[in-house]
Short mmCIF file of C-alpha atoms in Angstrom, two decimals:
data_model
loop_
_atom_site.label_atom_id
_atom_site.label_comp_id
_atom_site.label_asym_id
_atom_site.label_seq_id
_atom_site.Cartn_x
_atom_site.Cartn_y
_atom_site.Cartn_z
CA MET A 485 76.00 78.17 115.99
CA MET A 486 72.60 78.52 117.50
CA LEU A 487 72.00 74.77 117.22
CA ARG A 488 75.37 74.32 118.89
CA PHE A 489 74.30 76.41 121.80
CA PHE A 490 71.03 74.88 122.59
CA VAL A 491 72.70 71.50 122.28
CA GLY A 492 75.48 72.51 124.70
CA LEU A 493 72.89 74.17 126.95
CA PHE A 494 70.91 70.89 126.83
CA PHE A 495 73.49 68.54 127.80
CA LEU A 496 74.98 70.91 130.37
CA THR A 497 71.74 70.84 132.12
CA THR A 498 71.45 67.30 131.91
CA ILE A 499 75.11 66.83 133.64
CA PHE A 500 74.03 69.25 136.38
CA TYR A 501 70.92 67.36 137.02
CA SER A 502 72.65 64.08 137.19
CA SER A 503 75.33 65.57 139.31
CA PRO A 504 74.22 63.74 142.38
CA VAL A 505 74.95 60.40 140.33
CA PHE A 506 78.57 61.74 140.17
CA GLY A 507 79.33 61.09 143.65
CA ALA A 508 77.55 57.63 143.88
CA SER A 509 79.70 56.19 140.96
CA VAL A 510 83.39 56.84 140.94
CA GLY A 511 83.61 56.09 137.27
CA GLY A 512 86.60 53.92 138.10
CA PRO A 513 87.55 51.04 135.95
CA GLY A 514 86.78 47.61 137.21
CA ASP A 515 83.21 47.59 137.80
CA GLY A 516 81.59 46.75 134.58
CA ASN A 517 78.07 46.06 135.52
CA GLU A 518 77.05 49.56 136.58
CA LYS A 519 74.79 51.87 134.59
CA PHE A 520 76.35 54.10 131.91
CA GLN A 521 76.83 57.63 133.24
CA PRO A 522 77.18 59.89 130.34
CA GLY A 523 77.99 62.99 132.83
CA ASP A 524 80.82 60.98 134.26
CA MET A 525 82.16 59.93 131.10
CA ILE A 526 82.27 63.21 129.91
CA MET A 527 83.68 64.68 132.88
CA HIS A 528 86.53 61.84 132.83
CA HIS A 529 87.14 63.03 129.21
CA ILE A 530 87.33 66.76 129.52
CA LEU A 531 88.89 66.81 132.76
CA ASP A 532 92.72 65.71 133.96
CA ALA A 533 93.99 62.48 134.74
CA HIS A 534 97.09 60.72 136.39
CA GLU A 535 97.02 58.47 133.77
CA TRP A 536 96.18 58.06 130.25
CA HIS A 537 93.38 55.78 130.12
CA ILE A 538 92.70 54.29 126.93
CA LEU A 539 89.83 51.45 127.09
CA ASP A 540 88.65 48.93 129.74
CA TRP A 541 89.32 45.43 128.14
CA LYS A 542 87.28 42.31 130.26
CA GLY A 543 86.81 44.66 133.34
CA HIS A 544 90.37 45.77 133.50
CA ALA A 545 91.54 49.14 132.65
CA VAL A 546 94.44 49.64 130.02
CA SER A 547 95.83 52.78 130.64
CA ILE A 548 99.38 54.54 129.99
CA PRO A 549 100.94 55.50 133.32
CA LEU A 550 102.27 58.69 133.82
CA PRO A 551 105.04 60.04 136.45
CA ILE A 552 103.46 61.05 139.61
CA ILE A 553 105.52 64.32 141.16
CA LEU A 554 104.72 65.34 144.64
CA LEU A 555 105.78 67.84 146.65
CA HIS A 556 104.75 66.92 150.02
CA GLU A 557 105.63 69.49 152.92
CA GLY A 558 107.60 68.05 155.50
CA LYS A 559 108.42 64.93 153.60
CA GLY A 560 110.14 66.41 150.41
CA LEU A 561 109.94 65.30 146.89
CA LYS A 562 108.26 62.35 145.55
CA VAL A 563 108.67 60.77 142.27
CA PHE A 564 107.11 57.37 141.11
CA SER A 565 104.82 55.93 138.53
CA SER A 566 101.20 56.04 138.45
CA SER A 567 101.23 52.45 137.62
CA LYS A 568 102.06 51.94 141.42
CA PHE A 569 98.48 52.73 142.28
CA ASP A 570 97.46 50.00 140.34
CA HIS A 571 94.18 52.17 139.02
CA GLY A 572 93.55 53.18 142.39
CA LYS A 573 93.45 49.77 144.16
CA SER A 574 96.77 49.81 146.22
CA THR A 575 98.62 52.62 148.02
CA HIS A 576 102.17 53.65 147.47
CA GLN A 577 103.99 55.24 150.12
CA GLY A 578 100.78 56.20 151.78
CA TYR A 579 99.22 57.87 148.81
CA LYS A 580 96.15 56.87 147.13
CA LEU A 581 95.04 57.64 143.55
CA VAL A 582 91.19 58.58 144.42
CA TYR A 583 88.79 58.62 141.19
CA GLY A 584 86.30 61.46 141.14
CA LYS A 585 85.19 63.67 138.23
CA THR A 586 88.85 64.03 137.81
CA THR A 587 91.82 61.80 139.53
CA SER A 588 93.19 63.16 142.75
CA ILE A 589 95.90 62.12 145.06
CA GLU A 590 95.22 61.64 148.80
CA PHE A 591 97.43 60.82 151.93
CA VAL A 592 95.99 57.64 153.51
CA ASN A 593 96.13 56.75 157.20
CA GLU A 594 96.86 53.10 158.39
CA ASP A 595 93.03 51.97 157.94
CA GLY A 596 92.87 53.64 154.39
CA SER A 597 90.74 56.76 155.49
CA ASN A 598 91.91 60.21 154.10
CA ASN A 599 94.17 61.99 156.14
CA VAL A 600 93.13 65.16 155.54
CA ALA A 601 95.78 67.25 157.30
CA GLU A 602 98.39 65.48 155.43
CA THR A 603 96.57 65.68 152.13
CA ALA A 604 96.41 69.25 152.32
CA LYS A 605 100.24 69.47 152.39
CA ILE A 606 100.36 67.82 148.81
CA TRP A 607 101.64 69.69 145.96
CA ASP A 608 100.86 67.82 142.93
CA PHE A 609 103.05 68.39 140.02
CA SER A 610 102.18 65.28 138.41
CA ILE A 611 102.93 64.76 134.83
CA THR A 612 99.03 64.33 134.26
CA LYS A 613 97.50 63.75 131.15
CA ASN A 614 97.13 67.35 130.20
CA VAL A 615 100.90 68.14 131.19
CA PHE A 616 102.10 65.53 129.30
CA SER A 617 99.69 66.69 126.12
CA LEU A 618 101.46 70.12 127.01
CA ILE A 619 105.06 68.98 126.83
CA PHE A 620 104.11 66.83 123.93
CA SER A 621 102.42 69.63 121.95
CA ILE A 622 105.72 71.96 122.65
CA LEU A 623 108.07 69.42 121.26
CA ILE A 624 106.06 69.30 117.95
CA LEU A 625 105.82 72.96 117.76
CA LEU A 626 109.68 72.93 118.42
CA PHE A 627 110.47 70.46 116.05
CA VAL A 628 108.22 71.75 113.23
CA PHE A 629 109.11 75.26 113.49
CA ILE A 630 113.17 75.02 114.04
CA THR A 631 112.82 72.54 110.95
CA ILE A 632 111.44 74.79 109.25
CA SER A 633 113.63 77.50 110.50
CA LYS A 634 116.64 75.66 109.23
CA ARG A 635 115.25 75.33 105.76
CA TYR A 636 114.66 79.22 105.68
CA ARG A 637 118.50 79.67 106.57
CA LYS A 638 119.53 76.69 103.94
CA ASN A 639 116.98 77.98 101.13
CA LYS A 640 117.48 81.57 101.47
CA ASN A 641 115.53 83.73 99.16
CA LYS A 642 113.99 80.67 97.48
CA ALA A 643 110.44 79.53 97.18
CA PRO A 644 109.35 77.89 100.24
CA SER A 645 108.91 74.00 99.91
CA GLY A 646 107.09 71.06 101.73
CA ILE A 647 105.74 71.95 105.20
CA GLN A 648 107.54 75.32 105.05
CA SER A 649 104.83 76.36 102.18
CA LEU A 650 102.15 74.71 104.27
CA LEU A 651 102.99 76.95 107.70
CA GLU A 652 104.34 80.20 106.07
CA PRO A 653 101.10 81.72 104.95
CA ILE A 654 99.85 81.15 108.54
CA VAL A 655 102.82 83.00 109.61
CA ILE A 656 102.31 85.69 107.37
CA PHE A 657 98.85 85.83 108.08
CA VAL A 658 99.57 86.48 111.91
CA ARG A 659 102.15 88.69 111.01
CA ASP A 660 100.28 91.01 108.60
CA ASP A 661 96.27 90.77 109.32
CA ILE A 662 96.85 90.08 113.04
CA ALA A 663 100.15 91.86 114.49
CA LYS A 664 100.61 94.69 111.99
CA SER A 665 96.74 95.65 111.77
CA ALA A 666 95.67 95.57 115.26
CA ILE A 667 99.18 97.08 116.85
CA GLY A 668 100.63 99.23 113.87
CA GLU A 669 103.81 99.17 111.91
CA LYS A 670 105.94 100.88 114.47
CA GLU A 671 105.28 98.53 117.68
CA TYR A 672 104.45 94.99 116.18
CA LYS A 673 107.70 93.49 115.66
CA LYS A 674 108.29 93.34 119.57
CA TYR A 675 104.86 91.45 120.11
CA LEU A 676 105.15 89.19 117.06
CA PRO A 677 107.05 86.15 118.76
CA PHE A 678 104.78 86.04 121.58
CA LEU A 679 101.57 86.43 119.06
CA LEU A 680 102.93 83.49 116.58
CA THR A 681 103.50 81.48 119.88
CA VAL A 682 100.36 81.69 121.31
CA PHE A 683 98.65 81.05 118.03
CA PHE A 684 100.27 78.18 117.01
CA PHE A 685 100.11 76.58 120.38
CA ILE A 686 96.45 77.16 120.84
CA PHE A 687 95.81 76.04 117.29
CA LEU A 688 97.94 72.74 117.75
CA ASN A 689 96.51 71.82 120.70
CA ASN A 690 92.96 72.77 119.82
CA LEU A 691 93.80 70.34 117.17
CA LEU A 692 95.21 67.64 119.25
CA GLY A 693 92.26 67.83 121.50
CA LEU A 694 89.97 66.77 118.52
CA ILE A 695 92.15 63.61 118.20
CA PRO A 696 89.87 61.09 119.85
CA PHE A 697 93.17 58.57 120.84
CA PHE A 698 96.47 58.90 122.38
CA PRO A 699 98.62 61.10 122.25
CA GLY A 700 95.60 63.26 121.10
CA GLY A 701 92.60 63.75 122.92
CA ALA A 702 93.61 65.82 125.88
CA ASN A 703 91.32 68.80 126.81
CA LEU A 704 94.49 71.23 127.30
CA THR A 705 92.88 74.47 126.00
CA GLY A 706 89.71 73.70 127.40
CA ASN A 707 91.18 73.43 130.89
CA ILE A 708 91.10 76.45 132.76
CA ALA A 709 94.42 76.50 133.60
CA VAL A 710 95.98 76.91 130.13
CA PRO A 711 93.89 79.67 129.13
CA LEU A 712 94.57 81.47 132.37
CA VAL A 713 98.03 81.11 131.92
CA LEU A 714 98.06 82.64 128.37
CA ALA A 715 95.66 85.46 129.36
CA ALA A 716 97.68 86.09 132.48
CA MET A 717 100.68 86.47 130.20
CA VAL A 718 98.38 89.08 127.54
CA PHE A 719 97.56 91.10 130.87
CA ILE A 720 101.13 91.50 131.96
CA ILE A 721 102.46 92.08 128.43
CA THR A 722 99.65 94.72 127.99
CA THR A 723 100.22 96.31 131.54
CA LEU A 724 103.91 96.54 131.03
CA SER A 725 103.93 98.14 127.59
CA GLY A 726 101.09 100.81 128.59
CA LYS A 727 102.03 104.24 127.55
CA LYS A 728 100.73 107.56 128.93
CA TYR A 729 97.92 107.37 126.64
CA TYR A 730 96.66 104.39 127.64
CA TRP A 731 96.82 105.04 131.10
CA LYS A 732 95.51 108.62 130.83
CA HIS A 733 92.38 106.84 129.18
CA ILE A 734 91.83 104.58 132.07
CA PHE A 735 91.94 106.81 134.96
CA ALA A 736 91.08 110.18 133.48
CA MET A 737 89.52 109.74 130.29
CA PRO A 738 90.00 113.09 128.37
CA GLY A 739 86.93 115.17 127.50
CA VAL A 740 84.62 114.02 130.41
CA PRO A 741 83.36 115.84 133.40
CA LYS A 742 84.58 115.33 136.65
CA PRO A 743 81.54 113.72 138.38
CA VAL A 744 81.38 111.26 135.49
CA LEU A 745 84.64 110.30 136.05
CA LEU A 746 83.92 108.87 139.56
CA ILE A 747 81.81 106.25 137.48
CA LEU A 748 83.89 105.97 134.74
CA THR A 749 87.12 105.17 136.14
CA PRO A 750 86.01 102.32 138.10
CA ILE A 751 84.68 100.91 135.04
CA GLU A 752 87.84 101.43 133.15
CA ILE A 753 90.25 99.60 135.85
CA PHE A 754 87.51 97.07 135.94
CA GLY A 755 87.66 96.45 132.07
CA VAL A 756 91.42 96.34 132.50
CA PHE A 757 91.07 92.90 134.46
CA LEU A 758 87.96 91.80 132.51
CA LYS A 759 89.48 91.89 129.06
CA PRO A 760 91.87 89.01 129.86
CA LEU A 761 89.68 87.32 131.98
CA VAL A 762 87.11 87.28 129.15
CA LEU A 763 90.09 86.08 126.84
CA MET A 764 90.43 83.02 129.29
CA ILE A 765 86.79 82.39 129.45
CA ARG A 766 85.98 82.41 125.74
CA LEU A 767 88.69 79.84 124.98
CA PHE A 768 88.26 77.59 127.80
CA ALA A 769 84.27 77.67 127.36
CA ASN A 770 84.43 77.29 123.35
CA ILE A 771 86.61 74.30 123.68
CA THR A 772 85.28 72.57 126.30
CA ALA A 773 81.74 73.14 124.82
CA GLY A 774 83.04 71.13 121.63
CA HIS A 775 84.22 68.32 123.45
CA ILE A 776 80.99 68.09 125.52
CA ILE A 777 78.85 68.26 122.44
CA ILE A 778 80.91 65.71 120.51
CA LEU A 779 80.81 63.15 123.78
CA SER A 780 77.59 63.70 124.39
CA PHE A 781 76.38 62.43 120.79
CA PHE A 782 78.50 59.45 121.62
CA SER A 783 76.88 59.06 124.96
CA MET A 784 73.47 58.84 123.06
CA ILE A 785 74.74 55.54 121.39
CA PHE A 786 75.24 53.92 124.97
CA ILE A 787 72.15 55.52 126.57
CA PHE A 788 69.75 53.95 123.67
CA GLY A 789 71.70 50.85 123.75
CA GLU A 790 71.06 50.24 127.81
CA MET A 791 67.44 50.49 126.39
CA SER A 792 67.76 47.98 123.54
CA PRO A 793 70.82 47.10 121.29
CA VAL A 794 68.70 47.80 118.52
CA ALA A 795 67.77 51.45 119.31
CA GLY A 796 71.59 51.69 120.15
CA TYR A 797 72.88 50.59 116.56
CA GLY A 798 69.85 52.83 115.16
CA VAL A 799 70.97 55.73 116.88
CA SER A 800 74.72 55.22 116.24
CA VAL A 801 74.16 56.01 112.68
CA PHE A 802 72.64 59.45 113.71
CA SER A 803 74.83 60.24 116.42
CA GLY A 804 78.13 59.20 114.11
CA LEU A 805 77.13 61.78 111.53
CA PHE A 806 76.28 64.52 114.16
CA VAL A 807 79.78 63.82 115.72
CA LEU A 808 81.06 63.95 111.95
CA PHE A 809 79.39 67.31 111.51
CA MET A 810 80.39 68.28 115.01
CA MET A 811 84.30 67.29 114.45
CA THR A 812 84.21 69.63 111.23
CA LEU A 813 82.80 72.27 112.90
CA GLU A 814 85.50 72.00 115.46
CA LEU A 815 88.24 72.07 113.00
CA LEU A 816 87.06 75.70 112.19
CA VAL A 817 86.71 76.51 115.47
CA ALA A 818 89.97 75.26 116.40
CA PHE A 819 91.39 77.77 113.84
CA LEU A 820 88.75 80.33 114.95
CA GLN A 821 89.44 80.44 118.58
CA ALA A 822 93.20 80.49 117.95
CA TYR A 823 92.52 83.75 115.54
CA VAL A 824 90.28 85.42 118.11
CA PHE A 825 92.44 84.89 121.20
CA THR A 826 95.75 86.22 119.09
CA LEU A 827 93.87 88.86 117.73
CA LEU A 828 92.48 90.29 120.78
CA ALA A 829 95.51 89.63 122.49
CA ALA A 830 96.99 92.14 119.73
CA MET A 831 94.22 94.28 120.00
CA TYR A 832 94.90 95.02 123.96
CA PHE A 833 98.69 95.39 122.86
CA GLY A 834 97.58 98.00 120.23
CA MET A 835 95.66 99.71 122.62
CA ALA A 836 98.33 99.89 125.35
CA VAL A 837 101.11 101.16 122.80
CA GLU A 838 98.74 103.78 121.07
CA GLU A 839 100.16 107.06 121.04
CA HIS A 840 98.83 110.68 119.90
CA MET B 761 83.29 72.75 139.96
CA GLU B 762 86.44 70.91 139.03
CA LEU B 763 85.80 72.42 135.32
CA VAL B 764 86.60 76.11 136.46
CA LYS B 765 89.35 75.14 139.54
CA PRO B 766 92.73 75.66 138.28
CA ASP B 767 94.89 72.65 139.06
CA ILE B 768 98.32 74.05 140.84
CA GLY B 769 100.30 71.39 138.70
CA LEU B 770 98.88 72.27 135.50
CA LEU B 771 99.54 76.08 136.26
CA PHE B 772 103.01 75.32 137.07
CA TRP B 773 103.85 73.09 134.00
CA MET B 774 101.80 75.51 131.48
CA THR B 775 103.63 78.58 132.77
CA THR B 776 107.35 77.24 132.87
CA CYS B 777 106.73 75.01 129.85
CA PHE B 778 105.23 78.09 127.73
CA ILE B 779 107.81 80.52 129.02
CA LEU B 780 110.54 78.23 127.75
CA LEU B 781 108.69 77.59 124.49
CA LEU B 782 108.53 81.29 124.15
CA VAL B 783 112.12 81.75 124.53
CA LEU B 784 113.19 79.02 122.08
CA MET B 785 110.58 79.62 119.68
CA LYS B 786 111.72 83.40 119.51
CA LYS B 787 115.46 82.22 119.13
CA PHE B 788 115.42 79.42 117.22
CA ALA B 789 112.29 79.65 114.90
CA TRP B 790 110.57 83.08 114.83
CA GLY B 791 114.12 85.23 114.57
CA PRO B 792 115.36 83.21 111.56
CA ILE B 793 112.00 82.48 109.87
CA LEU B 794 110.54 86.41 110.10
CA LYS B 795 114.22 87.67 109.18
CA ALA B 796 114.05 85.42 106.23
CA LEU B 797 110.62 86.48 105.06
CA ASN B 798 111.58 89.89 105.25
CA GLU B 799 114.58 89.54 103.42
CA ARG B 800 113.08 87.46 100.47
CA GLU B 801 110.27 90.06 100.25
CA GLN B 802 112.75 92.81 99.99
CA GLY B 803 114.40 90.79 97.74
CA ILE B 804 111.14 90.10 95.77
CA GLN B 805 110.78 94.23 95.68
CA THR B 806 114.09 94.76 94.40
CA ALA B 807 113.76 92.16 91.89
CA LEU B 808 110.47 93.93 90.76
CA ASP B 809 111.78 97.54 90.96
CA GLN B 810 114.57 96.17 88.92
CA ALA B 811 112.53 94.60 86.20
CA GLU B 812 110.48 97.83 86.16
CA GLU B 813 113.46 99.84 85.77
CA ALA B 814 114.81 97.38 83.08
CA GLN B 815 111.42 97.89 81.42
CA LYS B 816 111.77 101.45 81.18
CA GLN B 817 115.52 101.56 80.13
CA ILE B 818 114.43 99.29 77.34
CA SER B 819 111.41 101.09 76.18
CA GLU B 820 113.87 104.44 76.33
CA ALA B 821 115.98 102.55 74.34
CA THR B 822 113.75 101.74 71.81
CA SER B 823 112.54 105.24 71.54
CA ARG B 824 116.00 106.09 70.96
CA VAL B 825 116.89 103.78 68.14
CA ALA B 826 113.85 104.90 66.71
CA GLN B 827 114.41 108.34 66.95
CA ILE B 828 118.09 107.62 65.57
CA LEU B 829 117.14 106.24 62.87
CA GLU B 830 114.78 108.77 61.90
CA GLU B 831 117.57 111.24 62.20
CA GLY B 832 119.50 108.94 59.72
CA LYS B 833 117.13 108.86 57.32
CA LYS B 834 116.53 112.69 57.27
CA GLU B 835 120.51 113.08 57.46
CA LYS B 836 120.51 110.42 54.20
CA GLU B 837 117.80 112.72 52.36
CA LYS B 838 119.84 115.89 53.09
CA LEU B 839 123.07 114.44 52.26
CA ILE B 840 121.41 113.21 48.87
CA LYS B 841 120.14 116.56 48.28
CA GLU B 842 123.38 118.40 49.18
CA THR B 843 125.23 115.79 46.91
CA GLN B 844 122.56 116.28 44.10
CA ILE B 845 122.93 120.14 44.12
CA GLU B 846 127.14 119.88 44.49
CA LEU B 847 127.32 117.32 41.33
CA SER B 848 124.97 119.55 39.34
CA GLU B 849 127.17 122.83 40.34
CA TYR B 850 130.00 120.96 39.85
CA LYS B 851 128.83 120.08 36.20
CA LYS B 852 128.11 123.60 35.78
CA GLU B 853 131.56 124.66 36.84
CA GLN B 854 133.16 122.11 34.89
CA GLN B 855 131.38 122.96 31.56
CA SER B 856 132.07 126.83 32.35
CA LYS B 857 135.86 125.84 32.78
CA ILE B 858 135.85 123.77 29.39
CA ASN B 859 134.16 126.64 27.74
CA ILE B 860 136.52 129.23 28.96
CA GLN B 861 139.41 126.82 28.36
CA MET B 862 138.25 126.12 24.97
CA ASP B 863 137.50 129.93 24.49
CA ALA B 864 141.17 130.52 25.36
CA GLN B 865 142.71 128.10 22.96
CA LEU B 866 140.48 129.04 20.14
CA LYS B 867 141.46 132.74 20.87
CA SER B 868 145.39 131.74 21.17
CA VAL B 869 144.81 129.58 17.80
CA LYS B 870 143.26 132.51 15.90
CA ASP B 871 145.92 134.96 17.32
CA GLU B 872 148.74 132.57 15.94
CA ILE B 873 147.02 132.19 12.64
CA ALA B 874 146.74 135.98 12.55
CA GLN B 875 150.36 136.42 13.80
CA GLN B 876 151.73 134.05 11.30
CA LYS B 877 149.49 135.61 8.58
CA ARG B 878 151.21 138.77 9.43
CA ALA B 879 154.18 137.28 9.71
CA ALA B 880 153.72 135.65 6.21
CA ILE B 881 152.67 138.95 4.48
CA GLY B 882 155.61 140.58 5.99
CA GLU B 883 157.80 138.24 4.58
CA LEU B 884 155.89 138.38 1.50
CA LYS B 885 156.18 141.83 1.34
CA ASN B 886 159.87 141.73 1.97
CA THR B 887 160.42 139.14 -0.68
CA VAL B 888 158.41 140.84 -3.24
CA ALA B 889 160.43 143.84 -2.15
CA GLU B 890 163.69 142.31 -2.30
CA LEU B 891 162.36 140.84 -5.81
CA SER B 892 161.24 144.44 -6.93
CA ILE B 893 164.68 145.49 -6.19
CA ASP B 894 166.06 142.86 -8.00
CA ILE B 895 164.18 143.23 -10.74
CA ALA B 896 164.31 146.97 -10.67
CA GLU B 897 168.07 146.59 -10.17
CA LYS B 898 168.46 144.73 -12.82
CA ILE B 899 166.02 146.96 -15.13
CA LEU B 900 167.67 150.19 -13.61
CA LYS B 901 171.23 149.23 -13.86
CA LYS B 902 171.77 150.58 -17.02
CA GLU B 903 169.57 153.53 -16.36
CA LEU B 904 170.36 154.89 -12.50
CA GLU B 905 173.19 155.49 -10.62
CA ASN B 906 171.62 155.73 -7.52
CA PRO B 907 170.04 152.60 -6.33
CA ASN B 908 168.57 153.86 -2.74
CA GLN B 909 166.27 156.69 -5.21
CA HIS B 910 165.39 153.24 -6.89
CA ASN B 911 164.59 151.59 -3.79
CA SER B 912 162.65 154.27 -2.59
CA LEU B 913 160.73 154.48 -5.70
CA ILE B 914 159.74 150.84 -5.88
CA MET B 915 159.06 150.59 -2.09
CA ASP B 916 156.59 153.33 -2.74
CA SER B 917 154.99 151.40 -5.76
CA VAL B 918 154.84 148.38 -3.29
CA GLU B 919 152.83 150.15 -0.91
CA ASP B 920 150.55 151.39 -3.23
CA LEU B 921 149.88 147.71 -4.16
CA GLN B 922 147.59 147.06 -0.85
CA ILE B 923 147.69 143.45 -0.61
#
């Protein structure tokens, strides 16, 4: 963990120091002669995109086009394929795909310059790489668990078999060791479907993120929006299920003198919001850091390769081994983060429903 | 800062899709799975309880069988003892009955013999008396007129014989 921290810190600083370079190079496909920019490459991989870039082939980008859905105030809903943009080279109905650290859509004037006023009116609901990955993972979850639930209905009171016996211990683990132990025998059943869904959603998407090629590789759980929504749900559920005891401990901690309460109560109120915030940042930072480290090791091959091909080949051996090591570690992290998120959510629910 | 700036599109899709996932999973997956798990666990628990109960009953039955066997053994010994006692008593009783019977028979035989003897003696006496009378008659026919005098005279002499 120490090693990971330092390596992560090192590469994060590298990225920040090299940030002026981001702007200069758009990292867009098509211009093959420029210098390799590890920061660009890494950001491109961990951020979202409007097309699923697979590789560059003889100077041309090969990517899977994704649907663009734009809600343009005053112009209504626009739906078309991202292939219409031709990797940013052409405009479609006045819209242009702009490559930065991430891809964004701008509304352009006749002369091709950005129409800032109109661009601000665009609500981008496109099925981006991350949205595609989200829907894909949801379909996998639904398919797998509905198949299993059918088998439970068919093989009633029989020993589990196949994928059922693979996932059953995890379901029981979440039920007994997370929900039951953190919330308590009386109330846990109400929160169990949410906790199970969150656990398997995070776990599956962490794992999908480790697969380097389509349909995996999107950094979904490491995208701030996803932990944000999950943490917000935890916050809403915690707040809605808060009982008298919970609120009393926030606004008027029993057994504490009044003057101290003046300090304590604001801290407690702050804590109510801080808890889900920390939940969000932990998941986001852990997964993103993992991706950055692995990509950094890959980048080293190309950095040294630009100096001399021999150095590139030499470093590739060590990079490969390090990446293998990190990937193995990330497998553990994938489970661990799903576990930690679910456990903390369960503990917050437990605190909210606690009674004395 | 793109890294920590949530994208409105992803926020929207994440919220709607996740809520949809939650609802569908709750209805079609977690509900039946958790129910089945619960039922199976209860089933296993009941089976275990029943097995334990059966074990208990078996051990109880075994001990009862042993007890019954023990009781039977005792009963048998008691019966044998009783029978032996009865048998010896019966033997004694029979023996004494036979003895009594034999005694009785012996006595009646003796009585009869005595009676026969007495009768024979009586008859003998009578015969002797008659014979004597006849003899005396024949002797005294010529000497005495009253046969009765002779008769008593003879009777007296016969009594004096003391057989």
